[in-house]
mmCIF file of C-alpha atoms in Angstrom:
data_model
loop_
_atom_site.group_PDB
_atom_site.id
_atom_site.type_symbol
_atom_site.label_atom_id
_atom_site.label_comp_id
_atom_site.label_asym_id
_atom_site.label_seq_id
_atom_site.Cartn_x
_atom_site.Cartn_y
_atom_site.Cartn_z
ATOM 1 C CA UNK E 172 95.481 116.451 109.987
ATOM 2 C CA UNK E 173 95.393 115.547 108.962
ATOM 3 C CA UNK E 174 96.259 118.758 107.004
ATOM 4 C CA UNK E 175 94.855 121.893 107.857
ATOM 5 C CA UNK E 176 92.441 123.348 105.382
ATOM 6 C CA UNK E 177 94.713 124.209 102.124
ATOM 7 C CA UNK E 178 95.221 127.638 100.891
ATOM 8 C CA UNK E 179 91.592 129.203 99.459
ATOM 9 C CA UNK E 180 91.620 128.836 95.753
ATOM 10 C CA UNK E 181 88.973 129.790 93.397
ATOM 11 C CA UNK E 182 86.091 126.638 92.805
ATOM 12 C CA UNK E 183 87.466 124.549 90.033
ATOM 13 C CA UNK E 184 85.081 122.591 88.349
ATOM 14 C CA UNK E 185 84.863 119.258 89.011
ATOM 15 C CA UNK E 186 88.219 117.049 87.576
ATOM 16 C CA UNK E 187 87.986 114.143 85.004
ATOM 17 C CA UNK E 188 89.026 110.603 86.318
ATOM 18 C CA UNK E 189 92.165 110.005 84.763
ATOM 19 C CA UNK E 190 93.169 106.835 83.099
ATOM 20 C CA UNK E 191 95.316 105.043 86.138
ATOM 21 C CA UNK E 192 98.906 104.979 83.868
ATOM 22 C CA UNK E 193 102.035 106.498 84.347
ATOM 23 C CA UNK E 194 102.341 110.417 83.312
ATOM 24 C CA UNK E 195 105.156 113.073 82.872
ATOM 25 C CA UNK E 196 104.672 116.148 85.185
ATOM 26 C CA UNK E 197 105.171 119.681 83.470
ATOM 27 C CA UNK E 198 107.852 121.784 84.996
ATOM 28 C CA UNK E 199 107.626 124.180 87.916
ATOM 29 C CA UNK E 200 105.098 126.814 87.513
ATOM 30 C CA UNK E 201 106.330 130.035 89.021
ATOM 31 C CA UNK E 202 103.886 130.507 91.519
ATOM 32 C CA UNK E 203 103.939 127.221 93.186
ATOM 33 C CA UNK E 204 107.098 127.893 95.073
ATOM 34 C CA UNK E 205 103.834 130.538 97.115
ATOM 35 C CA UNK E 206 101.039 127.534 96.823
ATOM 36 C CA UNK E 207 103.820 125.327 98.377
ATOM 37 C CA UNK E 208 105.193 127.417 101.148
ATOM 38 C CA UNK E 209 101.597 127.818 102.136
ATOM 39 C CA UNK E 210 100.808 124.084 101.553
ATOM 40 C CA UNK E 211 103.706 122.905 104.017
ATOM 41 C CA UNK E 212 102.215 125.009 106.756
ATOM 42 C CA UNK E 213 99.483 122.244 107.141
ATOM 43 C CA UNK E 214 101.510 120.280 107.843
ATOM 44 C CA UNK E 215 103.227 122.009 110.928
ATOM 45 C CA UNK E 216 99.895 123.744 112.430
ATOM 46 C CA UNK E 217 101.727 123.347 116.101
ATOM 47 C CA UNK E 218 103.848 126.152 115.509
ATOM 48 C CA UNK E 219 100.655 128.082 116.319
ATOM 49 C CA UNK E 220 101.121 126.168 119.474
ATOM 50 C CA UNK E 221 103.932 128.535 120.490
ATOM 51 C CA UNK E 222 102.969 131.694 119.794
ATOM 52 C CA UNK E 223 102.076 133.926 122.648
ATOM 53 C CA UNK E 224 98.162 133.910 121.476
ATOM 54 C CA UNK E 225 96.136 131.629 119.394
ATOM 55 C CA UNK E 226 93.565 133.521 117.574
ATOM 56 C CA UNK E 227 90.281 131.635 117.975
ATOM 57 C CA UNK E 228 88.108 131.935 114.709
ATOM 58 C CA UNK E 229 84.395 131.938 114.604
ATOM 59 C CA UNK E 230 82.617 128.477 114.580
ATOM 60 C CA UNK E 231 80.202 128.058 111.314
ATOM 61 C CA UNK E 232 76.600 126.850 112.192
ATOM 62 C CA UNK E 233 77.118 123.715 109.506
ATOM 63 C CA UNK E 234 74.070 121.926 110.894
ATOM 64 C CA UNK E 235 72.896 119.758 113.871
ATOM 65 C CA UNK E 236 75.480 118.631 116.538
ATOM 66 C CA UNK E 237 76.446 114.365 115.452
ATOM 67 C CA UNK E 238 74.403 111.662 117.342
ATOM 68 C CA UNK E 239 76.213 110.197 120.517
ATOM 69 C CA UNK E 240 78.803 107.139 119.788
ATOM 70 C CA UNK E 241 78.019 104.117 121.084
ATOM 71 C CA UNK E 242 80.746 102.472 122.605
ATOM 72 C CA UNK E 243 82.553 101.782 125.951
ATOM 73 C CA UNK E 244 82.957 105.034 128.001
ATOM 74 C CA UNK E 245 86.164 107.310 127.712
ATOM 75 C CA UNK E 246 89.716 106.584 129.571
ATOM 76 C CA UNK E 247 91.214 108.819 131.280
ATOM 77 C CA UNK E 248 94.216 110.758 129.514
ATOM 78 C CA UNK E 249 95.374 112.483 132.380
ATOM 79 C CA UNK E 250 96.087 109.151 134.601
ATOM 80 C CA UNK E 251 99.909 108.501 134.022
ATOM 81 C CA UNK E 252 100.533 104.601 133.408
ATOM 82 C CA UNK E 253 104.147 103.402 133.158
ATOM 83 C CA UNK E 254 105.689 103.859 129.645
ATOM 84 C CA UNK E 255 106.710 100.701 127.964
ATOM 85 C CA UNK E 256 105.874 98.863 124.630
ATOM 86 C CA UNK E 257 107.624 96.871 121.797
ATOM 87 C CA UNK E 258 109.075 98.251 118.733
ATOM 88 C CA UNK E 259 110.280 102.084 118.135
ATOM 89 C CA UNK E 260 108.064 105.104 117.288
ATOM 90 C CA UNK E 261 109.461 107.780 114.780
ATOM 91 C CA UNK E 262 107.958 111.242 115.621
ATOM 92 C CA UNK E 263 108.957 114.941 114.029
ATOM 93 C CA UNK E 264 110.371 117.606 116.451
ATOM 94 C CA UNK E 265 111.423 121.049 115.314
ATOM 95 C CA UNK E 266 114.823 121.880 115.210
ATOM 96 C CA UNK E 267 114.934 125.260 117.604
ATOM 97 C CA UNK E 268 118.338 126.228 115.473
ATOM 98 C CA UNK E 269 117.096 126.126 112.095
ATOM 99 C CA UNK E 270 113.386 126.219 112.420
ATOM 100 C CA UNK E 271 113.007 123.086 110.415
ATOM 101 C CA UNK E 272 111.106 119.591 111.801
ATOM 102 C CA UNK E 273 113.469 116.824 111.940
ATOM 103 C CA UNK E 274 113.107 113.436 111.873
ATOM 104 C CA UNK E 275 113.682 111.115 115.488
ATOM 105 C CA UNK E 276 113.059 108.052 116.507
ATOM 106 C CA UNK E 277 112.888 106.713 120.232
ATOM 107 C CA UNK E 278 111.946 103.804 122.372
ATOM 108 C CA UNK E 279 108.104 103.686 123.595
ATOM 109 C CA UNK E 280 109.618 104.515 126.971
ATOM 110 C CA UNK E 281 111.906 106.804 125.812
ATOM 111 C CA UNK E 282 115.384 105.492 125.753
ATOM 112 C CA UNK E 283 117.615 105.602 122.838
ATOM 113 C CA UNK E 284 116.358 108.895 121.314
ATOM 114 C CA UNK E 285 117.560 109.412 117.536
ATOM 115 C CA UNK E 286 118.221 112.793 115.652
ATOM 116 C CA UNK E 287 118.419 111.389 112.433
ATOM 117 C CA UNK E 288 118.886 114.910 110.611
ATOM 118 C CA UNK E 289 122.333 116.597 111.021
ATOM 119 C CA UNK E 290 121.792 119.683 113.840
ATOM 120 C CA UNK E 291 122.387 122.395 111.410
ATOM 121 C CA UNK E 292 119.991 120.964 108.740
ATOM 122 C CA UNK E 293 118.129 123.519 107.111
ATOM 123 C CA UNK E 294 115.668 121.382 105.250
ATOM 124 C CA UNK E 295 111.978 120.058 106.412
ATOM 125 C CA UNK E 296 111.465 116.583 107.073
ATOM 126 C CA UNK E 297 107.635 115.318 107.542
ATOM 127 C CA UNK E 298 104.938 112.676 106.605
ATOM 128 C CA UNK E 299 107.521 109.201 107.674
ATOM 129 C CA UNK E 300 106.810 105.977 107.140
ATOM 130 C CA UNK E 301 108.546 102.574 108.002
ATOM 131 C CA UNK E 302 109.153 99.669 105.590
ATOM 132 C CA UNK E 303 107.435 96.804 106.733
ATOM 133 C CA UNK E 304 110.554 94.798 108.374
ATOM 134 C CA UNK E 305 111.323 98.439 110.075
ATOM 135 C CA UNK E 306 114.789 99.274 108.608
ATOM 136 C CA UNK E 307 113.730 102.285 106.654
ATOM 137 C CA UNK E 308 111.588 104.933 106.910
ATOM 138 C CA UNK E 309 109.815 106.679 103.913
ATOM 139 C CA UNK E 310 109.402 110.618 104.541
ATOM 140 C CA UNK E 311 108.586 113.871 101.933
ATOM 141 C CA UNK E 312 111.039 116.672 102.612
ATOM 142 C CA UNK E 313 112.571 119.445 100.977
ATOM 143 C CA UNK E 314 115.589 118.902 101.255
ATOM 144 C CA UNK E 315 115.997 118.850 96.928
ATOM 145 C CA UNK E 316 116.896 122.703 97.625
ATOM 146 C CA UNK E 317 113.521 124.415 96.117
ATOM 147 C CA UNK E 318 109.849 124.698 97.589
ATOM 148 C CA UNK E 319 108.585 121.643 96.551
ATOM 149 C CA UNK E 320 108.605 118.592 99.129
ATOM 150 C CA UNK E 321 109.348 115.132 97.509
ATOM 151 C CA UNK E 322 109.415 111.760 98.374
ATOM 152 C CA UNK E 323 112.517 110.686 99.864
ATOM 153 C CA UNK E 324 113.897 107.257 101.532
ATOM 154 C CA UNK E 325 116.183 106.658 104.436
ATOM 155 C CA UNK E 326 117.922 103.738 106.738
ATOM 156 C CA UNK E 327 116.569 104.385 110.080
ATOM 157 C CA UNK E 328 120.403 105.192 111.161
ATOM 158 C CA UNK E 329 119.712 108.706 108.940
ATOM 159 C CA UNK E 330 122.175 106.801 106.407
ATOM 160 C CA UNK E 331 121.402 106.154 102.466
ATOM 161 C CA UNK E 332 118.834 108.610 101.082
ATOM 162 C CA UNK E 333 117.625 108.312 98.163
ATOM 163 C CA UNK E 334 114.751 109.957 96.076
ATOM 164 C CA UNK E 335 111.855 108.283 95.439
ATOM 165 C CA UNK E 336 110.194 111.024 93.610
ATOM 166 C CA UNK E 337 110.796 114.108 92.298
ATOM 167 C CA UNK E 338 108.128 116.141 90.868
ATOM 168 C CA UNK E 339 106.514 119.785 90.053
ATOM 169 C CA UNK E 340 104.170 120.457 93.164
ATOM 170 C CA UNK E 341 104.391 118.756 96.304
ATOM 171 C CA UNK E 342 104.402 115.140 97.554
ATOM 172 C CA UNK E 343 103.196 114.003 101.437
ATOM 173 C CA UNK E 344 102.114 111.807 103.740
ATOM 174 C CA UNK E 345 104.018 108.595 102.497
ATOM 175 C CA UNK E 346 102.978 105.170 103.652
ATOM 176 C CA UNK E 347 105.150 101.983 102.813
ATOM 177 C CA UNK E 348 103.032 98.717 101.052
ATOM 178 C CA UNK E 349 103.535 95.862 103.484
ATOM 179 C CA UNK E 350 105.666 93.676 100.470
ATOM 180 C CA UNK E 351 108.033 96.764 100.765
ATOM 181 C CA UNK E 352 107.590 97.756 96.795
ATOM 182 C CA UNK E 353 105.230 100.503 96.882
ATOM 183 C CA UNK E 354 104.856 103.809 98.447
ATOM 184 C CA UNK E 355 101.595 105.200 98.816
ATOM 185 C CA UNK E 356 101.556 108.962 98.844
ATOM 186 C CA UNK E 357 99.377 112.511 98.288
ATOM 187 C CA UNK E 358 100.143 115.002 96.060
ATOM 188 C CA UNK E 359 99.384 118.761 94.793
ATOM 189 C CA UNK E 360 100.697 118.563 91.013
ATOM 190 C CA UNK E 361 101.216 121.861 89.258
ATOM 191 C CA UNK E 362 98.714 121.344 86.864
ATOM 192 C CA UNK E 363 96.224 120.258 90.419
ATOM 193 C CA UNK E 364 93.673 122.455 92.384
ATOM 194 C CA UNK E 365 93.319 119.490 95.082
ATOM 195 C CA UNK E 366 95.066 116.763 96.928
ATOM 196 C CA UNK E 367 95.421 113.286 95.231
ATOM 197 C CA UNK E 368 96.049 109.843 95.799
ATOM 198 C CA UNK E 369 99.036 108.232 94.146
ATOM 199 C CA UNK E 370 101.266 105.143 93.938
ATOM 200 C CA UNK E 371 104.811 104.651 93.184
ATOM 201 C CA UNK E 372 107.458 102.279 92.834
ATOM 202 C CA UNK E 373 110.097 101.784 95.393
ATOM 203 C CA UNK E 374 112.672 102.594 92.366
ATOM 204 C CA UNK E 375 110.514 105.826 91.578
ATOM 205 C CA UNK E 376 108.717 104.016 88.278
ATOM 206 C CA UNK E 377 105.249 103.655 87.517
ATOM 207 C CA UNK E 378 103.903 106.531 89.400
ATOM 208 C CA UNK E 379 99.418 106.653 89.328
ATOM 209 C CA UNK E 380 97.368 108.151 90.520
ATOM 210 C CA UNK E 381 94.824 106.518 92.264
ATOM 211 C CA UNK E 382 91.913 108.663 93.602
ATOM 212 C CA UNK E 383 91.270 112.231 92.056
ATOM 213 C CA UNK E 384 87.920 113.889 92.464
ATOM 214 C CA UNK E 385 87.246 117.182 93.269
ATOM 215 C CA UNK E 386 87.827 116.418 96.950
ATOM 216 C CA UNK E 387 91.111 117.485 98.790
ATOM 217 C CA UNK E 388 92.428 113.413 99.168
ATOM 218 C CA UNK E 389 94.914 112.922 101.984
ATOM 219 C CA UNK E 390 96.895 110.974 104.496
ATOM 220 C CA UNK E 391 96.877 107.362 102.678
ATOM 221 C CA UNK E 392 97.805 104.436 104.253
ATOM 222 C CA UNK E 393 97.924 100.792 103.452
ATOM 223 C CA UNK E 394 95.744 98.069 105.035
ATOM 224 C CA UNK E 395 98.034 95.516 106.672
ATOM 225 C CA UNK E 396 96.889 93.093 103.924
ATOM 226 C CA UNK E 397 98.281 95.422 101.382
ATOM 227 C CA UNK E 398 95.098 94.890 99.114
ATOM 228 C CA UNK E 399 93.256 98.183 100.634
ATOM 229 C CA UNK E 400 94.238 101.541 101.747
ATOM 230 C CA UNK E 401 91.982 104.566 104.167
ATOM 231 C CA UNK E 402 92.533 107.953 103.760
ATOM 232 C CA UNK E 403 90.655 111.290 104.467
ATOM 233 C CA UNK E 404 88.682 113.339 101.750
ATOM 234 C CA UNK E 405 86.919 116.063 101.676
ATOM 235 C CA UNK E 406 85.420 119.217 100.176
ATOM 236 C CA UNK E 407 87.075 122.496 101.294
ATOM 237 C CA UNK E 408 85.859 123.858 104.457
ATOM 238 C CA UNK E 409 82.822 121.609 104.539
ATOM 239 C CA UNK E 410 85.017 118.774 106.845
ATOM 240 C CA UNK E 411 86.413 115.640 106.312
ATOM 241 C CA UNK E 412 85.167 111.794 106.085
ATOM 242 C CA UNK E 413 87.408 108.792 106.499
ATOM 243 C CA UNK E 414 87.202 106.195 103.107
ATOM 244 C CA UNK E 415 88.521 102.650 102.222
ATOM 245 C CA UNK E 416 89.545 101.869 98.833
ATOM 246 C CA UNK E 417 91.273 98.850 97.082
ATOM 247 C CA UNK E 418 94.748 98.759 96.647
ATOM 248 C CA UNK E 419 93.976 99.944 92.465
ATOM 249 C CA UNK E 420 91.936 102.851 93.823
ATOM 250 C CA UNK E 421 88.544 101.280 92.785
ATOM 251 C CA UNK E 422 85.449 100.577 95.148
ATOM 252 C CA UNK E 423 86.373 103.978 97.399
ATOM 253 C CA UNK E 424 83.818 103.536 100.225
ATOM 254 C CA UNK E 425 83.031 106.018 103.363
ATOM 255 C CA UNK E 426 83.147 104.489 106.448
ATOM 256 C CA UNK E 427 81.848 108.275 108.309
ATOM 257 C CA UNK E 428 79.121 111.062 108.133
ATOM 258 C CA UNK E 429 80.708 113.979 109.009
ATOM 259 C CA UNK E 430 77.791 116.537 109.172
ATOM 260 C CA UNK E 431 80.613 118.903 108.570
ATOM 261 C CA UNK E 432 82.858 117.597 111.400
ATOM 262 C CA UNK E 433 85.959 116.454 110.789
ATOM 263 C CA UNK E 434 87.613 112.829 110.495
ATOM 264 C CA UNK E 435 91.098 112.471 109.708
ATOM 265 C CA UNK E 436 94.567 110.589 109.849
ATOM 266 C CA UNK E 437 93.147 107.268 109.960
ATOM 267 C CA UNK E 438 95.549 104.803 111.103
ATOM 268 C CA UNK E 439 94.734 100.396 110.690
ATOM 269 C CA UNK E 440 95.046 98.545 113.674
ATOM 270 C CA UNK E 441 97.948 95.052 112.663
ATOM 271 C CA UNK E 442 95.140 92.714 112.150
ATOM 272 C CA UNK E 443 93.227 95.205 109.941
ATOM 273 C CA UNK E 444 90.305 94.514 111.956
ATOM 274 C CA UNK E 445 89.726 97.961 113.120
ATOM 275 C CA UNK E 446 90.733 102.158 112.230
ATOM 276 C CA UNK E 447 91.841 104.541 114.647
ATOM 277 C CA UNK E 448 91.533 108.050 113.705
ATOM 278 C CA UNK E 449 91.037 112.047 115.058
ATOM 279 C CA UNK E 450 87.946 113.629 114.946
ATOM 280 C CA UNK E 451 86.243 116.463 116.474
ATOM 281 C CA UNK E 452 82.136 115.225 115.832
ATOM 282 C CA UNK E 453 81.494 115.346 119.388
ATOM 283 C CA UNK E 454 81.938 119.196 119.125
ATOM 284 C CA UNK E 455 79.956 121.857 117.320
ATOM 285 C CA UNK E 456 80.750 121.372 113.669
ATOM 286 C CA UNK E 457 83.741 123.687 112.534
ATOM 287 C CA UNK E 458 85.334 124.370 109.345
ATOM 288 C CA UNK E 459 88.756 125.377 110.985
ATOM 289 C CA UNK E 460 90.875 122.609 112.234
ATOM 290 C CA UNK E 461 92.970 124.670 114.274
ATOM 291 C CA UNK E 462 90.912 126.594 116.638
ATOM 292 C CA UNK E 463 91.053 124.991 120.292
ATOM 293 C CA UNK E 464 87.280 125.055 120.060
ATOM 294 C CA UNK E 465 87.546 122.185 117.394
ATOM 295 C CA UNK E 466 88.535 119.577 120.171
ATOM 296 C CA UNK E 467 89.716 115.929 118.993
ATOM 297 C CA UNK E 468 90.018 112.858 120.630
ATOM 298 C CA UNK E 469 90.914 109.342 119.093
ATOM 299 C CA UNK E 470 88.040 107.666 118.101
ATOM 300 C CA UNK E 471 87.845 103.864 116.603
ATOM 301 C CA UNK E 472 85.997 101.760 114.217
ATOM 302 C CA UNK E 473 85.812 98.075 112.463
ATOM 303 C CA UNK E 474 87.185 98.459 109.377
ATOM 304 C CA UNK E 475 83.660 98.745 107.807
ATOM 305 C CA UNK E 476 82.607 101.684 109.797
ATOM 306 C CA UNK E 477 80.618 99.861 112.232
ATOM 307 C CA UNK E 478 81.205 100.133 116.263
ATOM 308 C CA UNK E 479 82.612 103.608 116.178
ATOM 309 C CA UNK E 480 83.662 104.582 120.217
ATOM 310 C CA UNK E 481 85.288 107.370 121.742
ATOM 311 C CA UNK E 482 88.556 106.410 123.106
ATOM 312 C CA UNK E 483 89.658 109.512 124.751
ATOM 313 C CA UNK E 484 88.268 112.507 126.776
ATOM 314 C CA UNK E 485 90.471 115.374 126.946
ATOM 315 C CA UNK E 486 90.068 118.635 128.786
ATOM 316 C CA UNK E 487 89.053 122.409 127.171
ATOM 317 C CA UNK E 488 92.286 123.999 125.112
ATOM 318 C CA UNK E 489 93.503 120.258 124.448
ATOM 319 C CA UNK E 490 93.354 118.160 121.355
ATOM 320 C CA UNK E 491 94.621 114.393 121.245
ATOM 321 C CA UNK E 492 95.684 113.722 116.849
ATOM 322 C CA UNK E 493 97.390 111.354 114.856
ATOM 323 C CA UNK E 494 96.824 107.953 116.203
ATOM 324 C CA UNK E 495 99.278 105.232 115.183
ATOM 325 C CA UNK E 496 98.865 101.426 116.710
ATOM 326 C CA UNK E 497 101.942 99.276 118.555
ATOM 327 C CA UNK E 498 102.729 96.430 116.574
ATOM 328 C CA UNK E 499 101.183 93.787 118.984
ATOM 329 C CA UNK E 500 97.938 95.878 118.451
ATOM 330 C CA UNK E 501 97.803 96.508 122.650
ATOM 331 C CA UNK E 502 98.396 100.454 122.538
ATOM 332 C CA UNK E 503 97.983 103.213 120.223
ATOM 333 C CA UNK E 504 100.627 106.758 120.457
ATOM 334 C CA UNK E 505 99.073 110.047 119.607
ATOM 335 C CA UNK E 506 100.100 113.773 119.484
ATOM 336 C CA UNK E 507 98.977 115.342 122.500
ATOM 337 C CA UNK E 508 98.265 119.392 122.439
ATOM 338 C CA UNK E 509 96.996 121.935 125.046
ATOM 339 C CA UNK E 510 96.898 125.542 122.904
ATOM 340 C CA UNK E 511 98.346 128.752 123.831
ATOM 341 C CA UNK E 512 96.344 131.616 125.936
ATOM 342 C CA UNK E 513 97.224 134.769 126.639
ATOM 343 C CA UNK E 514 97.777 133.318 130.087
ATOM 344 C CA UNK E 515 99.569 130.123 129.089
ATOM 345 C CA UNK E 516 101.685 128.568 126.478
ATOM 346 C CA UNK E 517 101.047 125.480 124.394
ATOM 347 C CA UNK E 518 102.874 122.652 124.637
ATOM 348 C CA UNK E 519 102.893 119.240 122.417
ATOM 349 C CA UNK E 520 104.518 115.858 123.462
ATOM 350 C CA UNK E 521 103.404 112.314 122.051
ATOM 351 C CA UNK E 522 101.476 109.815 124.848
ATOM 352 C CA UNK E 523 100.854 106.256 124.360
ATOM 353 C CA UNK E 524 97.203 104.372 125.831
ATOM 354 C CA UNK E 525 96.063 101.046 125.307
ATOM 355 C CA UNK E 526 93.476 100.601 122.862
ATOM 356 C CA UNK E 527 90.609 101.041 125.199
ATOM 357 C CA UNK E 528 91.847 104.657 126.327
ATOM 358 C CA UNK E 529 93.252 103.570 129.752
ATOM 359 C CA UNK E 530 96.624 103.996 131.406
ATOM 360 C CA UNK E 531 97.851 106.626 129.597
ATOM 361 C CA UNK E 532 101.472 107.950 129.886
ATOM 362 C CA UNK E 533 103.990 110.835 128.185
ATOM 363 C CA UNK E 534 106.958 109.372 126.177
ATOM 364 C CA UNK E 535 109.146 110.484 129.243
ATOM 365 C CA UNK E 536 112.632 112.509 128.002
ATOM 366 C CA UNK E 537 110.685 113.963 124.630
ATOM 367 C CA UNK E 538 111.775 117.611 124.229
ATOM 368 C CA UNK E 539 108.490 119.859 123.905
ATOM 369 C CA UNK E 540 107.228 120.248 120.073
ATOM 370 C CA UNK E 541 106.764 116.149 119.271
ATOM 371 C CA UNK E 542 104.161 115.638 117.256
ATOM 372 C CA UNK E 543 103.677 113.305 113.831
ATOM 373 C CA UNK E 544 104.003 109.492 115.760
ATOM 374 C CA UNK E 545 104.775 106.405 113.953
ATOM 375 C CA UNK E 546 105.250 103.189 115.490
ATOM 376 C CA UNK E 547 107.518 100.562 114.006
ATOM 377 C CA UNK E 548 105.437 97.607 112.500
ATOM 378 C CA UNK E 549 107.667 94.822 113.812
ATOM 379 C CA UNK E 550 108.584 94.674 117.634
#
């Protein structure tokens, strides 16, 4: 999710580590304002959901089918449990006047929705976060007026935001340190050919970069410790591995062997014991994330990689993404898809399971088009 595959780009040889210190970004290039409209596609791959046909692509023979995961067998998605859970989830839901994804939040069984974008709201809101005593959510939007998305900071009553940063290129995928004075974040700079890993200050000072290989680096987020964070990295079209690093961005470590499958948007369980994440190894490999033949399910691990399990088994045409934990660690929310046909249109809503795949239930009252869950850290 991670992302989607980003726009093809001619091989650029392999990038120098940078010294890990603060640096001023040049100015807008002229065509990034293209890169980025493309770029912010990835992160809103469902609107292929409701289009009257998705176009399946070609699977690439990218080597041997992964070994089986050990583990306790599947739970059953389709069994309807009754909703319920601590805490709030925030989720993204695209605003059918504008065109543009909002930001809500709701209940885990679906009372007191939140719009917390005004209706007529042109600009794109994505990639939220909450601060660790759940008061305000991190998010990258838009919303500056130009094509580049930024990092941006909000009360979770859509009151007080503030830019966090504001920069050539485009910033994602924010995640809030647990001691509240961080933001961990991706980013495309205009002078980049890949995704990166960076750090900020709350205030917007003393922005690093932490990871930057030649790898497309994306969808950060902090241990619960604060002194690691996961993400997902990969080479272009070749799939995606989940990693650990420390909280400086030394010691990067993969927990996965893709084999050219994919493993994305990993998400820590509260204890830090374990990672929940999306993947698609129990398929053929494929390079393209958005073909219906690239099936995911939510898949965990112990925070070293060990005990991997399959936690969900969904049916052809669906795909279960984005994982994110209840605070008491019992449940885990995901985006829930079945894909368009030229018999049938997609839909998307957000369920919620516990953590060994069983009793599974929709978010009930959740308009169709929810994707992007985040559940509140504190009940």
């Amino acid at each position: 999710m991670g992302f989607a595959r980003a726009p093809r780009r001619k091989r650029h040889p392999r990038h120098r580590r940078r010294n890990q210190q603060s640096r001023k970004r040049p100015g807008q290039i002229d065509d990034k304002r293209s890169q980025m409209h493309q770029s912010r596609t990835q992160w809103y791959y469902t609107r292929r959901i409701f289009a009257s046909v998705l176009c399946i692509l070609a699977l690439s023979a990218c080597g041997n089918t992964p070994p089986d995961i050990t583990g306790p067998a599947p739970g059953e998605p389709g069994a309807e449990a009754i909703p319920g859970g601590p805490g709030q989830i925030a989720y993204l839901k695209q605003n059918l006047q504008t065109g543009s994804f909002h930001l809500h939040i709701v209940d885990p069984d679906g009372k007191n929705p939140i719009n917390l974008n005004p209706i007529d709201d042109l600009a794109e809101y994505t990639g939220q976060s909450w601060s660790s005593d759940g008061k305000q959510l991190a998010f990258a939007s838009n919303r500056s007026g130009n094509a580049n998305f930024n990092i941006f900071v909000m009360n979770t009553d859509g009151s007080n935001i503030r830019s966090v940063v504001e920069d050539s290129g485009g910033d994602f995928a924010s995640s809030w340190s647990p001691d509240g004075q961080k933001i961990l974040f991706q980013a495309w700079r205009s002078d980049e050919t890949t995704w990166d890993i960076y750090v900020v200050n709350i205030n917007g000072s003393d922005e690093r970069v932490l990871i930057n290989t030649d790898m497309e680096e994306q969808l950060p987020v902090w241990s619960p410790d604060g002194t690691k964070f996961a993400y997902q990295a990969g080479h272009r079209g070749r799939g995606t591995d989940i990693y650990i690093a420390n909280a400086d961005g030394t010691g990067a470590m993969r927990l996965t062997d893709g084999n050219g499958t994919l493993h994305a948007a990993p998400a820590w369980s509260p204890d830090g014991t374990q990672i929940a994440f999306e993947s698609n190894r129990h398929q053929p490999p494929s390079t393209d994330t958005r073909t219906p033949l690239a099936q995911y399910e939510i898949y965990v691990m112990n925070r070293d990689g060990s005990n991997m399990r399959r936690l969900t088994s969904s049916q052809p045409l669906e795909a279960l993404r984005k994982p994110t934990w209840s605070p008491d660690g019992k449940q885990i929310a995901f985006e829930f898809h079945t894909y368009a046909t030229d018999l049938l249109p997609g839909f998307s809503t957000i369920k919620v399971m516990n953590i060994d795949g069983s009793n599974t239930y929709s978010i009930p009252g959740l308009p169709p088009g929810a994707i992007f869950p985040r559940w509140s850290p504190v009940p």
